[in-house]
XYZ file of C-alpha atoms in Angstrom:
294
model
C -3.780 8.799 -20.989
C -3.495 11.046 -18.173
C -3.359 10.197 -14.869
C -3.198 12.234 -11.909
C -2.226 11.047 -8.926
C -2.135 11.880 -5.366
C 0.541 11.249 -2.114
C 3.346 11.671 -4.712
C 6.271 11.832 -1.861
C 4.328 8.020 -0.683
C 5.963 4.685 -0.970
C 3.728 4.052 -3.925
C 2.579 7.138 -5.445
C 6.640 8.245 -5.791
C 6.343 4.674 -7.681
C 4.067 5.668 -9.891
C 5.228 8.958 -10.686
C 9.704 7.430 -11.331
C 8.648 3.951 -14.044
C 8.454 4.212 -17.082
C 5.329 4.796 -17.993
C 3.528 2.514 -20.705
C 3.214 3.928 -23.901
C 0.777 7.009 -24.526
C 0.444 7.104 -20.940
C 1.327 10.571 -19.028
C 1.592 10.519 -14.860
C 1.374 13.791 -12.781
C 1.545 13.468 -9.622
C 1.300 15.432 -6.864
C 2.583 15.522 -3.189
C 0.393 16.735 0.038
C 2.051 20.729 -0.186
C 1.166 20.604 -4.182
C -1.973 19.420 -3.668
C -4.014 18.529 0.191
C -7.042 15.907 -0.873
C -8.404 17.428 2.621
C -9.535 21.051 0.882
C -12.318 20.480 -1.275
C -11.157 23.891 -3.854
C -8.303 23.159 -4.063
C -8.647 19.399 -4.944
C -11.430 20.263 -7.206
C -9.592 23.242 -9.262
C -6.292 20.648 -9.800
C -8.517 17.561 -10.772
C -10.455 20.141 -13.013
C -7.816 21.691 -14.428
C -5.517 18.659 -15.564
C -9.176 16.990 -16.590
C -7.093 13.591 -15.890
C -8.486 10.495 -17.393
C -8.043 8.655 -14.432
C -7.266 9.940 -10.628
C -5.006 7.796 -8.415
C -4.946 8.154 -4.359
C -1.918 7.020 -3.077
C -2.299 9.877 -0.453
C -2.582 8.241 3.632
C -2.151 8.931 7.131
C -0.169 5.705 7.675
C 1.883 6.210 11.397
C -0.648 3.067 12.312
C 0.194 4.102 16.268
C 0.440 7.842 16.334
C -2.861 7.640 14.605
C -4.519 6.426 17.723
C -3.394 9.737 19.390
C -4.115 12.064 16.128
C -7.040 10.099 15.521
C -8.918 13.362 13.620
C -6.219 13.750 11.382
C -5.744 10.231 10.489
C -10.208 10.747 9.819
C -9.113 13.565 7.681
C -6.810 11.995 5.514
C -7.791 8.520 5.521
C -11.944 8.952 5.078
C -12.429 13.082 4.046
C -9.634 12.908 1.302
C -11.458 10.040 -0.387
C -14.599 11.527 -0.062
C -13.534 15.285 -1.744
C -11.628 12.860 -4.539
C -14.702 10.507 -5.070
C -17.109 13.928 -5.166
C -14.758 15.295 -7.511
C -14.159 12.450 -9.765
C -17.518 11.735 -10.171
C -18.646 15.233 -11.067
C -16.845 15.331 -14.094
C -17.080 11.650 -14.787
C -13.359 10.251 -14.015
C -12.545 7.165 -12.687
C -10.917 6.013 -9.338
C -8.265 3.724 -8.400
C -7.860 4.263 -4.078
C -5.077 2.128 -2.398
C -6.130 0.609 0.502
C -4.356 -1.984 3.233
C -4.454 -5.336 4.701
C -5.508 -3.443 8.221
C -9.456 -2.940 7.484
C -9.045 -6.992 8.671
C -8.829 -8.369 12.557
C -7.090 -10.789 11.511
C -8.886 -13.822 13.035
C -8.827 -15.315 9.585
C -7.269 -18.717 9.033
C -6.885 -18.602 4.701
C -5.847 -15.542 2.758
C -8.553 -12.578 2.851
C -11.072 -11.987 0.216
C -12.588 -8.701 -1.585
C -15.759 -9.608 0.082
C -14.956 -10.686 3.943
C -16.630 -8.410 6.247
C -14.287 -5.669 7.444
C -13.641 -5.482 11.181
C -10.297 -3.252 11.804
C -9.071 -3.212 14.954
C -7.209 0.379 15.554
C -7.775 3.917 14.071
C -6.357 3.424 11.281
C -8.021 0.386 10.108
C -11.233 2.562 10.911
C -10.112 5.391 8.904
C -9.268 3.289 5.853
C -12.133 1.380 5.906
C -14.360 4.536 6.183
C -12.435 5.684 3.343
C -13.710 2.636 1.255
C -17.385 3.534 2.143
C -16.890 7.230 0.888
C -14.930 5.895 -2.394
C -18.070 3.043 -3.059
C -20.985 5.819 -1.531
C -20.225 8.243 -4.177
C -18.593 7.397 -7.812
C -19.642 4.331 -9.359
C -16.391 3.978 -11.658
C -13.881 3.131 -8.606
C -11.495 0.449 -8.188
C -10.330 -0.085 -4.377
C -7.016 -1.820 -4.310
C -5.894 -3.369 -1.102
C -2.303 -3.912 -0.138
C 0.020 -5.285 2.505
C 3.458 -4.878 4.169
C 4.556 -2.383 1.751
C 8.183 -1.419 1.828
C 10.835 0.190 -1.129
C 13.382 2.288 -1.702
C 11.477 5.355 -0.915
C 9.955 6.582 2.228
C 10.320 4.898 5.396
C 9.477 0.958 6.214
C 10.344 -2.323 7.876
C 13.112 -3.722 5.284
C 14.970 -0.182 5.843
C 14.800 -0.072 9.264
C 15.930 -3.435 9.470
C 19.176 -2.451 6.948
C 19.799 0.450 9.988
C 19.437 -1.321 12.712
C 21.330 -3.874 11.862
C 24.767 -2.474 10.739
C 24.994 -1.046 14.542
C 23.187 -3.427 16.810
C 24.662 -7.396 17.523
C 21.052 -8.675 18.389
C 17.491 -7.435 16.281
C 14.383 -8.801 18.203
C 11.449 -9.263 15.901
C 7.971 -10.726 16.015
C 7.325 -13.852 14.743
C 3.685 -14.504 15.157
C 2.010 -12.177 12.557
C 1.691 -13.262 9.512
C 1.020 -11.606 6.411
C 2.666 -10.840 2.823
C 5.244 -8.271 1.629
C 4.713 -6.146 -1.149
C 7.194 -4.307 -3.157
C 5.852 -0.881 -3.704
C 6.988 -1.028 -6.904
C 4.849 -4.202 -7.886
C 2.000 -1.734 -6.307
C 3.031 1.172 -8.873
C 3.191 -1.624 -12.045
C 0.169 -3.580 -11.115
C -1.710 0.353 -10.872
C 0.078 1.236 -14.072
C -1.383 -2.153 -15.844
C -4.809 -1.731 -14.495
C -4.858 1.781 -15.457
C -3.788 0.667 -19.389
C -7.670 -1.598 -19.387
C -9.790 1.843 -18.861
C -11.202 2.523 -22.407
C -13.164 -1.035 -21.821
C -13.941 -0.889 -18.047
C -17.149 -2.285 -18.302
C -19.469 -2.666 -15.262
C -18.723 -5.832 -13.723
C -14.843 -4.394 -13.263
C -15.671 -2.187 -10.787
C -14.959 -2.814 -7.051
C -12.248 -4.274 -4.898
C -9.439 -5.829 -5.458
C -6.603 -7.708 -3.833
C -2.966 -6.966 -4.313
C 0.242 -8.224 -2.297
C 3.812 -10.058 -2.632
C 3.104 -14.301 -3.398
C 3.693 -16.151 0.106
C 2.551 -15.860 3.802
C 5.644 -15.192 6.413
C 6.076 -13.480 9.657
C 8.066 -10.524 9.852
C 10.934 -12.787 11.552
C 10.995 -15.064 7.789
C 10.649 -11.700 6.677
C 13.886 -9.836 8.303
C 16.244 -13.390 8.037
C 15.200 -13.190 4.258
C 15.992 -9.087 4.430
C 19.758 -10.011 5.923
C 20.349 -13.397 4.039
C 19.650 -11.554 0.442
C 21.670 -8.598 1.789
C 24.775 -10.164 2.882
C 25.140 -11.811 -0.587
C 25.157 -8.599 -1.521
C 27.681 -6.966 0.295
C 25.863 -5.314 3.296
C 28.268 -4.944 6.209
C 25.684 -5.883 9.010
C 26.273 -9.480 10.806
C 23.055 -8.904 13.141
C 21.319 -11.686 15.084
C 17.902 -12.302 14.838
C 16.062 -13.443 17.521
C 11.916 -14.255 16.827
C 9.951 -13.060 20.125
C 5.815 -12.784 20.506
C 4.037 -9.678 19.897
C 3.635 -9.221 23.876
C 6.805 -9.353 24.136
C 6.732 -6.228 21.610
C 4.020 -3.959 22.709
C 1.987 -1.538 20.523
C 0.174 1.672 21.135
C -2.833 -0.710 18.604
C -3.050 -4.389 18.354
C -2.099 -5.883 15.011
C -3.933 -8.260 12.667
C -2.381 -11.736 13.673
C -2.947 -12.814 10.360
C -3.578 -10.535 7.177
C -2.863 -12.438 3.990
C -4.649 -10.957 0.934
C -6.285 -13.501 -1.880
C -5.436 -11.804 -5.248
C -7.255 -14.181 -7.769
C -9.710 -11.844 -8.316
C -7.076 -9.592 -9.851
C -5.585 -12.456 -12.043
C -8.989 -13.275 -12.845
C -9.930 -9.989 -14.480
C -7.037 -8.435 -15.280
C -4.884 -11.108 -15.634
C -2.148 -9.858 -13.201
C -0.345 -12.565 -11.346
C 1.176 -11.641 -7.622
C 5.398 -11.349 -7.981
C 7.049 -13.911 -5.479
C 7.804 -11.775 -1.830
C 11.757 -12.907 -2.272
C 12.034 -11.687 -5.987
C 10.850 -8.340 -5.492
C 12.802 -8.082 -1.946
C 16.094 -8.857 -3.933
C 15.294 -6.004 -6.344
C 14.719 -3.744 -3.474
C 17.924 -4.564 -1.768
C 19.991 -4.170 -4.580
C 18.542 -0.932 -5.752
C 19.019 0.158 -1.537
C 22.326 -1.580 -1.117
C 23.908 -0.199 -4.455
C 23.319 3.354 -3.599
C 25.738 3.254 -0.561
């Protein structure tokens, strides 16, 4: 089975390409320079050349704050790109796994969001990702949309690496304590996607559609930061910052984040028998790898 991955230099795409592949599965990864999903001709030619059994779209414009001013670019990558991919896949009868985000919700819920809950994004990033989901649904029947949240890993820019960087030079870090969500390792997302891919030969109509995957456990960014430093210290990290909890009002950003964006992952477990991993367990694995490189 051949899997073509877009966004191969992003957090999840990179993990998809580097992880041990299941027997009989070959992954071909393409970064933006090799395959720009906003260019229809290049995208169609690349997919036709490899004619994969599955395409995974891990390419995205993910800078939430810059999206507020770079609106055209955000929609180009997050809406037009998936539309082009879905069209190409439909023409060649190739299924698509498209990665999306918790930011398609407004955060007003008090229980984890289900895959069929109404979308109500707060900012341009969320709007562009929601629009991309609709393009995939409208253009390609054989698709999986996999929403995830609070992604981090050993590659690229993310909250964990930022905490380790600042914690090494600062005595105090201020982290918001009134936004709730589920930290998710990019490696765990990659493993989930690869596990879904192994089912491709037996896929039937009822399993197509939207799913959620995130780390198990609902916490705040403050909780996340405290656990990062607790585990890191055990692994020999030299920084000893104090983490102060602050409200979101004391850390203003260009766009409003969802106050609550936990995801209900029960459908993924029911259909694919894929359970969530506890976020602390995955964080420990990532930190061990990050700090072993120092």
